[in-house]
Coordinates of C-alpha atoms in Angstrom, one line a residue:
Chain M
M147 CA 25.4 30.9 1.3
E148 CA 25.2 27.2 -0.2
T149 CA 23.2 24.8 2.0
I150 CA 25.1 21.6 2.0
V151 CA 24.7 18.4 3.5
I152 CA 26.5 14.9 4.0
G153 CA 25.0 12.0 2.0
I154 CA 26.2 8.4 3.2
D155 CA 25.5 5.4 1.5
I156 CA 26.5 2.2 3.6
G157 CA 26.7 -1.2 1.5
G158 CA 27.8 -4.8 2.6
T159 CA 31.1 -4.0 0.7
N160 CA 32.1 -0.3 0.7
T161 CA 30.5 2.8 2.2
E162 CA 30.5 6.0 -0.1
F163 CA 29.9 9.5 1.2
G164 CA 30.2 12.9 -0.2
I165 CA 29.1 16.8 0.4
V166 CA 25.7 17.2 -1.5
T167 CA 24.1 20.6 -2.4
E168 CA 20.5 21.4 -2.8
K169 CA 20.6 21.1 -6.4
G170 CA 22.1 17.7 -6.0
N171 CA 26.1 18.7 -7.0
I172 CA 28.4 16.2 -5.2
H173 CA 31.9 17.2 -3.8
N174 CA 34.8 15.5 -2.3
R175 CA 33.1 11.8 -2.7
R176 CA 34.9 9.4 -0.9
K177 CA 34.9 5.8 -0.1
I178 CA 35.7 3.7 2.7
R179 CA 35.5 -0.5 2.8
T180 CA 32.6 -1.4 5.2
C181 CA 34.0 -4.7 5.7
D182 CA 37.4 -3.8 6.8
Y183 CA 35.8 -2.5 9.9
P184 CA 34.2 -5.7 11.8
D185 CA 33.8 -3.2 15.1
I186 CA 31.1 -0.5 14.2
Q187 CA 33.2 1.8 16.6
D188 CA 36.2 2.0 14.5
F189 CA 33.8 2.4 11.3
V190 CA 31.9 5.4 12.9
D191 CA 35.3 7.1 14.0
E192 CA 37.0 6.7 10.8
L193 CA 33.9 7.8 8.7
A194 CA 33.4 10.8 11.3
S195 CA 37.3 11.6 10.6
Q196 CA 37.4 11.9 7.0
I197 CA 33.9 13.8 7.0
K198 CA 35.5 16.2 9.4
Q199 CA 38.2 16.5 6.7
M200 CA 35.9 17.1 3.8
L201 CA 33.8 19.6 5.6
K202 CA 36.8 21.8 6.4
D203 CA 37.0 23.1 2.8
F204 CA 33.1 24.2 2.8
E205 CA 32.5 25.5 6.2
A206 CA 33.3 29.1 5.9
S207 CA 31.6 29.4 2.6
C208 CA 28.3 27.2 3.1
S209 CA 25.7 26.5 5.4
F210 CA 25.8 22.6 6.9
I211 CA 22.7 21.4 8.1
G212 CA 23.2 17.8 8.3
I213 CA 23.7 14.1 7.5
G214 CA 21.7 11.4 5.7
I215 CA 22.4 7.9 5.6
G216 CA 21.0 5.1 3.5
A217 CA 21.8 1.5 4.7
P218 CA 20.3 -1.8 4.9
N219 CA 17.5 -2.1 7.4
G220 CA 18.2 1.3 8.7
N221 CA 15.0 2.6 11.0
I222 CA 14.0 6.4 10.6
F223 CA 12.2 6.2 14.0
T224 CA 15.1 4.6 15.9
G225 CA 18.2 5.9 13.8
A226 CA 19.4 2.4 13.8
I227 CA 20.6 -0.4 11.9
E228 CA 18.3 -3.7 13.0
F229 CA 19.5 -6.8 11.9
A230 CA 20.5 -6.4 8.6
P231 CA 21.8 -9.7 7.4
N232 CA 24.3 -8.4 4.8
L233 CA 26.6 -6.2 7.3
N234 CA 29.0 -7.7 9.6
W235 CA 27.5 -5.6 12.5
K236 CA 25.1 -8.1 14.0
G237 CA 21.8 -7.0 16.3
T238 CA 20.6 -3.6 16.6
V239 CA 23.4 -0.7 15.8
P240 CA 22.5 2.8 17.1
L241 CA 24.3 4.4 13.9
V242 CA 22.5 7.8 14.6
D243 CA 23.6 8.2 18.3
L244 CA 26.9 6.7 17.6
L245 CA 27.5 9.4 14.9
K246 CA 25.9 12.2 17.1
A247 CA 28.9 11.6 19.6
H248 CA 30.7 13.4 16.6
F249 CA 28.4 15.9 15.0
D250 CA 26.4 18.5 17.1
T251 CA 23.7 18.4 13.7
N252 CA 20.6 16.8 12.1
I253 CA 21.1 13.1 11.1
F254 CA 18.5 11.0 9.7
L255 CA 19.1 7.3 8.8
T256 CA 16.8 5.1 6.7
N257 CA 17.0 2.1 4.3
D258 CA 18.2 2.0 0.9
A259 CA 14.9 2.0 -1.0
N260 CA 13.3 4.5 1.1
A261 CA 16.2 6.8 0.5
A262 CA 16.2 6.1 -3.5
A263 CA 12.8 6.9 -3.4
I264 CA 13.2 10.4 -1.4
G265 CA 16.1 10.9 -3.9
E266 CA 13.8 10.7 -6.6
K267 CA 11.2 13.0 -5.2
I268 CA 14.0 15.7 -4.6
Y269 CA 16.3 15.1 -7.4
G270 CA 14.7 12.9 -10.1
G271 CA 11.9 12.3 -12.0
A272 CA 9.2 12.3 -9.1
K273 CA 9.9 16.1 -8.2
N274 CA 6.4 16.9 -8.7
M275 CA 4.4 14.0 -7.7
S276 CA 2.5 13.5 -4.5
D277 CA 1.8 9.9 -4.8
F278 CA 4.5 7.3 -6.8
I279 CA 6.3 4.2 -6.2
L280 CA 10.0 3.6 -6.5
I281 CA 11.1 -0.5 -7.0
T282 CA 15.0 -1.3 -6.8
L283 CA 15.8 -4.4 -8.5
G284 CA 19.1 -5.4 -7.7
T285 CA 20.1 -8.6 -5.5
G286 CA 16.6 -8.1 -4.0
L287 CA 13.6 -6.1 -4.7
G288 CA 13.0 -3.0 -2.3
S289 CA 10.7 -0.4 -2.5
G290 CA 9.6 2.8 -1.3
F291 CA 6.0 4.2 -1.1
Y292 CA 4.6 8.1 -1.2
A293 CA 1.3 8.9 -0.8
N294 CA -0.1 12.4 -0.1
G295 CA 3.5 13.6 -0.5
K296 CA 5.0 11.9 2.1
L297 CA 7.6 8.5 2.2
I298 CA 5.1 5.9 3.8
Y299 CA 7.1 4.7 6.8
G300 CA 4.5 2.8 8.7
H301 CA 3.9 2.2 12.4
D302 CA 7.4 1.0 13.0
G303 CA 9.4 2.4 10.3
F304 CA 9.6 -0.8 7.8
A305 CA 6.8 0.1 5.2
G306 CA 7.6 -0.6 1.6
E307 CA 8.6 -4.3 1.8
L308 CA 6.9 -5.1 -1.9
G309 CA 9.6 -7.6 -2.4
H310 CA 8.2 -9.8 0.5
T311 CA 4.9 -9.7 -0.6
I312 CA 4.0 -13.2 -1.7
Y313 CA 3.7 -14.4 -5.0
D314 CA 3.5 -18.2 -4.6
P315 CA 3.1 -19.2 -0.8
T316 CA 4.3 -22.8 -2.0
G317 CA 7.1 -21.1 -4.3
R318 CA 10.7 -20.4 -4.0
Q319 CA 12.5 -20.2 -0.3
C320 CA 13.1 -16.7 0.3
G321 CA 16.1 -15.2 2.6
C322 CA 13.6 -14.2 4.7
G323 CA 12.6 -17.5 6.0
K324 CA 8.8 -17.5 3.8
L325 CA 8.2 -19.2 0.8
G326 CA 7.5 -17.7 -3.0
C327 CA 8.4 -13.8 -1.7
L328 CA 8.4 -11.8 -4.7
E329 CA 11.8 -10.9 -4.6
T330 CA 12.7 -14.6 -5.0
Y331 CA 11.5 -14.1 -8.7
V332 CA 12.0 -10.6 -9.5
S333 CA 15.6 -9.6 -8.9
A334 CA 19.1 -10.3 -10.3
P335 CA 19.3 -13.8 -8.8
G336 CA 15.7 -14.2 -9.3
I337 CA 15.9 -14.0 -13.1
V338 CA 19.0 -16.0 -12.9
R339 CA 17.2 -19.1 -11.1
T340 CA 14.3 -18.7 -13.5
L341 CA 17.0 -18.9 -16.4
R342 CA 18.8 -22.1 -15.0
E343 CA 15.5 -23.7 -14.6
A344 CA 14.7 -22.9 -18.2
L345 CA 17.8 -24.3 -19.7
Q346 CA 17.6 -27.2 -17.4
T347 CA 13.6 -28.2 -18.5
S348 CA 14.2 -27.5 -22.2
D349 CA 16.1 -28.5 -25.1
M350 CA 16.1 -25.2 -27.0
T351 CA 19.3 -24.1 -27.8
S352 CA 20.5 -20.9 -26.3
S353 CA 24.0 -19.0 -26.4
L354 CA 23.8 -19.2 -22.5
R355 CA 24.5 -22.9 -22.8
N356 CA 28.2 -21.8 -23.7
I357 CA 28.7 -20.5 -20.0
N358 CA 28.8 -22.6 -16.7
I359 CA 25.3 -22.9 -15.4
D360 CA 26.7 -21.6 -12.2
D361 CA 28.5 -18.5 -13.7
I362 CA 25.4 -17.0 -15.5
S363 CA 24.8 -13.8 -14.5
S364 CA 21.7 -11.3 -14.9
K365 CA 24.0 -9.0 -17.4
D366 CA 24.6 -12.3 -19.4
I367 CA 20.9 -13.0 -19.3
F368 CA 20.3 -9.1 -20.8
L369 CA 22.7 -9.4 -23.3
A370 CA 21.5 -12.6 -24.7
A371 CA 18.1 -11.5 -24.4
Q372 CA 19.2 -8.5 -26.3
N373 CA 20.7 -10.8 -29.5
G374 CA 17.0 -12.6 -29.7
D375 CA 17.9 -15.5 -27.7
V376 CA 14.5 -17.1 -27.1
I377 CA 15.2 -18.6 -23.5
A378 CA 16.7 -15.4 -22.1
L379 CA 13.7 -13.6 -23.6
E380 CA 11.2 -16.2 -22.0
A381 CA 13.0 -15.5 -18.8
F382 CA 12.5 -11.7 -19.1
D383 CA 8.8 -12.5 -19.8
Y384 CA 8.4 -14.5 -17.0
T385 CA 9.9 -12.2 -14.4
A386 CA 8.0 -9.1 -16.0
K387 CA 4.6 -11.1 -15.9
I388 CA 5.2 -11.8 -12.1
L389 CA 6.2 -8.1 -11.6
G390 CA 3.4 -6.7 -13.7
M391 CA 0.9 -8.6 -11.6
K392 CA 2.5 -7.7 -8.2
L393 CA 2.7 -3.8 -9.4
S394 CA -1.0 -3.9 -10.5
D395 CA -1.6 -5.2 -6.6
A396 CA 0.4 -2.4 -5.4
V397 CA -1.5 0.3 -7.6
A398 CA -4.6 -1.0 -6.6
I399 CA -3.5 0.0 -2.7
T400 CA -1.9 3.3 -3.3
S401 CA -2.9 4.2 -6.5
P402 CA 0.4 6.1 -7.8
E403 CA 1.0 8.6 -10.5
A404 CA 4.0 6.6 -11.5
I405 CA 6.2 3.9 -10.7
F406 CA 9.7 4.3 -11.4
L407 CA 12.3 1.4 -11.7
F408 CA 15.8 1.6 -10.4
G409 CA 18.8 -0.5 -10.5
G410 CA 20.6 -2.7 -12.3
L411 CA 18.2 -5.1 -13.7
A412 CA 16.2 -1.9 -14.5
N413 CA 19.0 -0.8 -16.9
A414 CA 17.6 -3.5 -19.2
G415 CA 15.6 -0.6 -20.2
D416 CA 12.6 -1.4 -22.8
L417 CA 13.5 -4.9 -22.8
L418 CA 12.1 -4.9 -19.3
L419 CA 9.8 -2.3 -18.9
L420 CA 7.5 -3.1 -22.2
P421 CA 6.5 -6.2 -20.8
I422 CA 5.9 -5.2 -17.3
K423 CA 3.7 -2.6 -18.4
K424 CA 1.8 -5.2 -20.8
Y425 CA 0.9 -7.2 -18.1
M426 CA 0.7 -4.7 -15.3
E427 CA -2.1 -3.3 -17.5
E428 CA -3.4 -6.8 -17.9
Y429 CA -3.8 -7.4 -14.3
L430 CA -4.8 -3.5 -13.1
L431 CA -8.6 -2.9 -12.0
P432 CA -10.0 -1.2 -15.4
V433 CA -10.2 2.3 -13.5
F434 CA -6.3 2.4 -13.2
R435 CA -5.5 1.3 -16.7
G436 CA -3.7 3.6 -19.0
K437 CA -3.3 6.2 -16.1
V438 CA 0.0 4.9 -14.4
K439 CA 3.4 5.8 -16.1
L440 CA 6.0 3.1 -15.4
L441 CA 9.4 4.9 -15.8
Q442 CA 13.1 4.4 -15.1
S443 CA 14.5 6.3 -12.4
E444 CA 15.8 9.5 -13.5
L445 CA 18.7 9.4 -10.8
P446 CA 22.2 8.7 -12.2
E447 CA 23.3 5.1 -10.9
N448 CA 26.4 5.8 -9.6
S449 CA 25.5 8.7 -7.4
A450 CA 21.6 7.9 -6.6
A451 CA 22.4 6.5 -3.1
I452 CA 24.5 9.3 -1.9
L453 CA 21.9 11.8 -3.2
G454 CA 19.2 9.6 -1.8
A455 CA 20.9 9.7 1.5
A456 CA 21.1 13.6 1.4
A457 CA 17.7 13.9 0.0
L458 CA 16.3 12.6 3.6
V459 CA 17.7 15.6 5.2
F460 CA 16.3 18.1 2.9
E461 CA 12.9 16.2 3.2
N462 CA 13.1 15.9 6.8
L463 CA 13.8 19.4 7.5
K464 CA 11.1 20.7 5.1
S465 CA 8.2 19.1 7.0
Chain Q
M157 CA -22.5 26.3 20.1
E158 CA -22.1 23.0 19.1
T159 CA -20.9 22.0 15.2
I160 CA -22.9 20.0 13.2
V161 CA -22.4 18.2 9.9
I162 CA -24.7 16.1 7.4
G163 CA -23.7 12.6 7.0
I164 CA -25.1 10.8 4.2
D165 CA -24.9 7.3 3.3
I166 CA -25.9 6.1 -0.2
G167 CA -26.5 2.6 -1.0
G168 CA -28.1 1.0 -3.9
T169 CA -31.6 0.3 -2.3
N170 CA -31.5 2.9 0.5
T171 CA -30.0 6.4 1.4
E172 CA -29.4 7.1 5.0
F173 CA -28.8 10.8 6.4
G174 CA -28.6 12.5 9.7
I175 CA -27.6 15.2 11.6
V176 CA -24.1 14.2 13.2
T177 CA -22.3 16.4 16.0
E178 CA -18.7 16.3 16.5
K179 CA -18.8 14.1 19.4
G180 CA -20.4 11.4 17.0
N181 CA -24.1 11.9 17.9
I182 CA -26.9 11.5 15.4
H183 CA -29.9 13.5 15.4
N184 CA -33.1 13.6 13.0
R185 CA -32.0 10.5 11.2
R186 CA -33.9 9.8 7.9
K187 CA -33.9 7.4 5.0
I188 CA -35.4 7.8 1.2
R189 CA -35.2 4.7 -1.0
T190 CA -32.1 5.3 -3.4
C191 CA -33.8 2.9 -6.1
D192 CA -37.5 5.3 -6.4
Y193 CA -35.5 7.9 -8.0
P194 CA -34.2 6.9 -11.5
D195 CA -33.3 10.8 -12.2
I196 CA -30.6 12.1 -10.2
Q197 CA -31.9 15.7 -10.3
D198 CA -35.2 14.2 -8.6
F199 CA -32.8 12.2 -6.1
V200 CA -30.7 15.3 -5.3
D201 CA -34.2 17.8 -5.1
E202 CA -35.9 15.4 -2.6
L203 CA -32.7 14.8 -0.4
A204 CA -31.7 18.4 -0.3
S205 CA -35.3 19.7 0.4
Q206 CA -35.5 17.0 3.4
I207 CA -32.1 17.9 4.8
K208 CA -33.3 21.8 4.9
Q209 CA -36.0 20.6 7.2
M210 CA -34.0 18.8 9.4
L211 CA -31.4 21.7 9.8
K212 CA -34.2 23.8 10.4
D213 CA -34.6 22.9 14.3
F214 CA -30.7 23.2 14.7
E215 CA -29.9 26.2 13.0
A216 CA -30.1 28.5 15.7
S217 CA -28.4 26.7 18.5
C218 CA -25.7 24.9 16.3
S219 CA -22.9 25.9 13.7
F220 CA -23.3 23.9 10.6
I221 CA -20.2 23.4 8.8
G222 CA -20.8 20.8 5.6
I223 CA -22.0 17.9 4.4
G224 CA -20.3 14.5 3.8
I225 CA -21.3 11.8 1.6
G226 CA -20.1 7.7 1.2
A227 CA -21.2 6.4 -2.0
P228 CA -19.9 3.5 -4.2
N229 CA -17.1 4.7 -6.8
G230 CA -17.7 8.2 -4.7
N231 CA -14.6 10.5 -5.9
I232 CA -13.2 12.9 -3.5
F233 CA -11.3 14.6 -5.8
T234 CA -13.9 15.2 -8.6
G235 CA -16.9 15.4 -6.3
A236 CA -18.5 12.8 -8.6
I237 CA -19.9 9.1 -8.5
E238 CA -18.4 7.4 -11.5
F239 CA -19.3 4.4 -13.0
A240 CA -21.2 2.6 -10.2
P241 CA -22.1 -0.7 -11.2
N242 CA -24.8 -1.1 -8.3
L243 CA -26.8 2.3 -8.3
N244 CA -29.3 3.4 -11.3
W245 CA -27.5 6.5 -12.5
K246 CA -25.0 5.5 -15.1
G247 CA -21.6 7.1 -16.0
T248 CA -20.4 10.2 -14.1
V249 CA -22.7 12.0 -11.5
P250 CA -21.4 14.9 -10.4
L251 CA -22.9 14.8 -7.0
V252 CA -21.6 17.5 -5.0
D253 CA -22.0 20.3 -7.9
L254 CA -25.7 19.3 -8.0
L255 CA -25.7 19.3 -4.2
K256 CA -24.1 22.8 -4.3
A257 CA -26.9 24.3 -6.1
H258 CA -28.9 23.7 -3.0
F259 CA -26.3 24.5 -0.4
D260 CA -23.7 27.1 0.2
T261 CA -21.4 25.1 2.4
N262 CA -18.8 22.6 2.3
I263 CA -19.3 19.3 0.8
F264 CA -17.4 16.2 0.3
L265 CA -17.7 13.1 -1.4
T266 CA -15.7 9.4 -1.3
N267 CA -16.4 5.9 -1.4
D268 CA -18.1 3.7 1.4
A269 CA -15.1 1.8 2.4
N270 CA -12.8 5.3 2.8
A271 CA -15.8 7.1 4.7
A272 CA -15.8 3.8 7.1
A273 CA -11.7 4.4 7.4
I274 CA -12.3 8.2 8.5
G275 CA -15.3 7.4 10.4
E276 CA -13.0 4.8 12.6
K277 CA -10.3 7.5 12.8
I278 CA -12.5 10.3 13.9
Y279 CA -15.4 8.3 16.2
G280 CA -13.8 4.7 16.7
G281 CA -10.9 2.6 17.5
A282 CA -8.3 4.4 15.3
K283 CA -8.7 8.0 17.3
N284 CA -4.8 7.8 18.2
M285 CA -3.5 6.0 15.1
S286 CA -1.5 7.6 12.2
D287 CA -0.9 4.3 10.0
F288 CA -3.7 1.7 10.1
I289 CA -6.1 -0.1 7.6
L290 CA -9.6 -0.8 7.5
I291 CA -11.6 -3.7 5.4
T292 CA -15.2 -3.6 4.7
L293 CA -16.4 -7.5 4.3
G294 CA -19.9 -7.1 3.0
T295 CA -21.0 -8.1 -0.7
G296 CA -17.4 -7.0 -1.4
L297 CA -14.5 -6.3 0.1
G298 CA -13.5 -2.7 0.4
S299 CA -10.4 -0.9 2.2
G300 CA -9.4 2.3 3.0
F301 CA -5.5 2.9 4.1
Y302 CA -4.1 5.9 6.6
A303 CA -0.6 6.3 6.5
N304 CA 1.3 9.6 8.0
G305 CA -2.2 10.3 9.6
K306 CA -3.8 10.8 6.1
L307 CA -6.2 8.7 4.3
I308 CA -4.5 7.5 1.1
Y309 CA -6.5 8.7 -1.9
G310 CA -3.9 8.1 -4.7
H311 CA -3.3 10.1 -7.5
D312 CA -6.9 9.9 -8.8
G313 CA -8.6 9.1 -5.8
F314 CA -9.2 5.5 -6.3
A315 CA -6.6 4.6 -4.0
G316 CA -7.7 1.3 -1.4
E317 CA -8.9 -1.6 -3.9
L318 CA -7.4 -4.3 -1.9
G319 CA -10.5 -6.4 -2.7
H320 CA -9.2 -6.2 -6.5
T321 CA -5.7 -7.2 -5.6
I322 CA -5.3 -10.5 -7.1
Y323 CA -5.3 -13.9 -5.2
D324 CA -5.2 -16.5 -8.3
P325 CA -4.7 -15.1 -11.6
T326 CA -6.5 -18.2 -13.0
G327 CA -9.1 -18.0 -10.5
R328 CA -12.7 -16.9 -9.9
Q329 CA -14.4 -14.5 -12.3
C330 CA -14.8 -11.2 -10.5
G331 CA -17.4 -8.7 -11.5
C332 CA -14.8 -6.0 -12.4
G333 CA -13.6 -8.2 -15.3
K334 CA -10.5 -9.7 -13.9
L335 CA -9.9 -13.1 -12.8
G336 CA -9.3 -14.2 -9.0
C337 CA -9.7 -10.9 -7.4
L338 CA -9.6 -11.2 -3.3
E339 CA -13.1 -10.0 -3.0
T340 CA -14.5 -13.1 -5.0
Y341 CA -13.3 -15.2 -2.3
V342 CA -13.4 -12.9 0.6
S343 CA -16.9 -11.2 0.8
A344 CA -20.4 -12.9 1.7
P345 CA -20.9 -14.1 -1.9
G346 CA -17.2 -15.5 -1.7
I347 CA -17.5 -17.6 1.4
V348 CA -21.2 -19.0 0.0
R349 CA -19.7 -19.9 -3.0
T350 CA -16.4 -21.8 -1.4
L351 CA -19.4 -23.4 0.8
R352 CA -21.1 -24.5 -2.2
E353 CA -18.2 -25.9 -3.8
A354 CA -17.7 -27.8 -0.6
L355 CA -20.6 -29.6 -0.6
Q356 CA -20.6 -30.5 -4.1
T357 CA -17.3 -32.1 -3.8
S358 CA -17.4 -33.7 -0.6
D359 CA -19.7 -36.3 1.0
M360 CA -19.1 -34.8 4.7
T361 CA -22.5 -34.5 6.7
S362 CA -23.7 -30.9 7.1
S363 CA -26.5 -29.0 8.4
L364 CA -26.4 -26.8 5.4
R365 CA -27.4 -29.8 3.3
N366 CA -30.9 -28.8 4.7
I367 CA -31.2 -25.7 2.7
N368 CA -31.7 -25.5 -0.4
I369 CA -28.0 -25.0 -1.9
D370 CA -29.1 -21.6 -4.0
D371 CA -30.4 -20.4 -0.8
I372 CA -27.4 -20.5 1.5
S373 CA -26.1 -17.4 2.5
S374 CA -23.0 -16.3 4.7
K375 CA -25.2 -15.9 8.1
D376 CA -26.6 -19.6 7.4
I377 CA -22.5 -20.5 7.4
F378 CA -21.6 -18.4 10.3
L379 CA -24.5 -20.2 12.2
A380 CA -23.6 -23.8 11.1
A381 CA -19.8 -22.9 12.2
Q382 CA -21.1 -21.6 15.5
N383 CA -22.6 -25.0 16.0
G384 CA -19.4 -26.9 14.7
D385 CA -20.5 -28.1 11.3
V386 CA -17.0 -29.0 9.8
I387 CA -17.9 -28.1 6.2
A388 CA -18.7 -24.5 7.6
L389 CA -15.8 -24.3 9.5
E390 CA -13.5 -25.3 6.5
A391 CA -15.1 -22.6 4.7
F392 CA -14.1 -20.0 7.3
D393 CA -10.8 -21.4 7.3
Y394 CA -10.3 -21.0 3.8
T395 CA -11.5 -17.8 3.6
A396 CA -9.3 -16.5 6.5
K397 CA -6.4 -18.2 4.9
I398 CA -6.9 -15.8 1.8
L399 CA -7.4 -13.1 3.8
G400 CA -4.3 -13.4 6.0
M401 CA -2.2 -14.0 3.2
K402 CA -3.6 -10.4 1.5
L403 CA -3.2 -8.8 4.5
S404 CA 0.3 -9.9 5.1
D405 CA 0.9 -8.0 1.5
A406 CA -1.0 -4.9 2.8
V407 CA 1.2 -5.0 5.9
A408 CA 4.6 -5.2 3.9
I409 CA 3.5 -2.5 2.1
T410 CA 2.4 0.1 4.7
S411 CA 3.2 -1.4 8.1
P412 CA -0.1 -0.4 10.0
E413 CA -0.5 -0.1 13.9
A414 CA -3.7 -1.9 13.4
I415 CA -6.1 -3.7 10.7
F416 CA -10.0 -3.2 11.6
L417 CA -12.2 -5.4 10.2
F418 CA -16.1 -4.1 9.6
G419 CA -19.1 -5.1 8.2
G420 CA -21.3 -8.4 7.8
L421 CA -18.8 -11.0 7.7
A422 CA -16.6 -9.4 10.2
N423 CA -19.3 -9.9 12.8
A424 CA -18.4 -13.5 12.9
G425 CA -15.9 -12.2 15.6
D426 CA -13.4 -14.9 16.8
L427 CA -14.6 -17.5 14.4
L428 CA -13.2 -15.4 11.3
L429 CA -10.4 -13.1 13.5
L430 CA -8.6 -15.8 15.2
P431 CA -7.8 -18.0 11.9
I432 CA -7.1 -14.4 9.8
K433 CA -4.9 -13.6 12.7
K434 CA -2.9 -17.0 12.7
Y435 CA -2.5 -17.1 8.7
M436 CA -1.5 -13.2 8.8
E437 CA 1.4 -13.9 11.1
E438 CA 2.2 -17.0 9.3
Y439 CA 2.7 -15.3 6.0
L440 CA 4.1 -11.6 7.5
L441 CA 7.8 -10.8 7.1
P442 CA 9.5 -11.5 10.5
V443 CA 10.0 -8.2 11.4
F444 CA 6.3 -7.5 11.3
R445 CA 5.3 -10.4 13.1
G446 CA 3.4 -10.2 16.5
K447 CA 3.2 -6.2 16.1
V448 CA 0.3 -5.7 13.9
K449 CA -3.3 -5.4 15.9
L450 CA -6.2 -7.2 13.9
L451 CA -9.4 -5.5 15.6
Q452 CA -12.8 -5.3 15.0
S453 CA -14.3 -2.1 14.1
E454 CA -15.7 0.0 17.3
L455 CA -18.5 1.7 15.0
P456 CA -21.9 0.6 15.6
E457 CA -22.9 -1.2 12.5
N458 CA -26.0 0.7 11.9
S459 CA -24.8 4.0 12.0
A460 CA -21.1 3.7 10.6
A461 CA -21.9 4.7 7.1
I462 CA -23.7 7.9 8.5
L463 CA -20.6 8.6 11.0
G464 CA -18.0 7.7 8.1
A465 CA -19.7 10.1 5.9
A466 CA -20.0 12.5 8.5
A467 CA -16.4 12.5 9.7
L468 CA -15.4 13.0 6.1
V469 CA -16.3 16.9 6.8
F470 CA -14.4 17.3 10.2
E471 CA -11.2 15.5 8.6
N472 CA -11.5 17.7 5.5
L473 CA -11.7 20.8 7.0
K474 CA -9.3 20.1 9.7
S475 CA -6.0 20.0 7.4

């Protein structure tokens, strides 16, 4: 009898979910609009109702063992989404408890980056690794750290906030209230800001000058860099240098076998990976040089979040 | 029958060792001069011979279960001291194998800071903690990280090098070859350098001007600061600000319940602890503020290294 779980990925716009097998196959994938449910109870009722429908076809032939959820600011210890700035629901949302009213099963919740790291461990390139770091590069910089074969949640469940380590204590304003956090430089908005500053302070020609400066996206920068645009390449280099330095710090602390990059910006591939690797090696303590693999995530981008959420169940029931 | 182990602390000048009980009592403490044995085989033979003598009185009444060693650049995975700059023995020294020729027992080796962290967990203030950081402040800055109840050794055994994370990539030259490593600022020589620079660039009166500038020690600075010497207090503040910032980075990654400070500089007590705490809170991501305890190590300074080495045996045989 095949074992199945429900994987749920909650984002600011959409919530995607599906039935996931132990091998990582996704069945009956669905989507509801998170922002259509300003009341959390309505959201949970709709989600539960759809999940119950989905499970009907499988209950007879499969063993359903739990629900895993990845959500911004999701806390594994409390089962609550705590003060997520990008969601409609304010304060502390006891999501696991609310879902338990509908399902008598194991339910686990963590944040997106932790879920992605667990997904990489169960279904991706980190299957045989005990010590690794996963970095998500998107609208922010998220991270999940594995040591001794376990995800580091820390004392309060909020470990893995590499994006809010400080690159420059007098630097860019971060959404968290601090100055100079890594993610204000290394993220999609971060590289866009770097590029805009470069356009404004240099006279160099650039294909990006043909786009309204407020409309430039990280994808535009990637395409320009691929075509050899010097300003775009410099923005990549600047971003890679900062990330390389902060990854060298992370390596000094946890000494991982590999670092995986995941998400929008990571799709720039070698254009970003090669300079990050170069700078990381430069900043590494000699004893770590040449040892740490820098890899792209092996999870398929459009299903990674659901797989990561599902993996949370398998990972937690295993130990 | 009481369980005992041998704890050995290898330093550049002296090697101290003793019989340690599970409760942390040390018996038959001895010392040999590390630097008197340029040949590692002579060192091991002498050490083994003394340990055998020590054990004679205890063998009948106690259960001897192993030997733990703390040494600079000691690697738990290989059992070797690897390229320790402050020891006479060059290259890779397979210390555990050499000792196994003399003892048919469990022998474990790790570096000093890891041993101190394990000592704090087994005998000190971290007894009931699963997630904590221990920082040793002396001629360098060492660190040991616990997560999920286990010390983080990392993929190659060299995790926990917070002292070589980068504070200023264009800053002070570090012994490791890089620029601006944390320990070039936050360590006994680091604060001395800060103080000397302050004396040279300011006209302010200071009791420290009565000491030859090349002879000023971190203890002199501590005593001057206690007496309200402004330049000494500023050096403490500068050091605390840098450590506070880098500790906030470490918290963002592993989210510890507490951070313990150990070693010479840490004895400055509140003079250092209070400003470190203030700056750390300032640089912390809001979700961590007010949650992380900053504490002095509870291990007695003169026996902490032997206790830490001994704890290594109890910790490793437990799991």
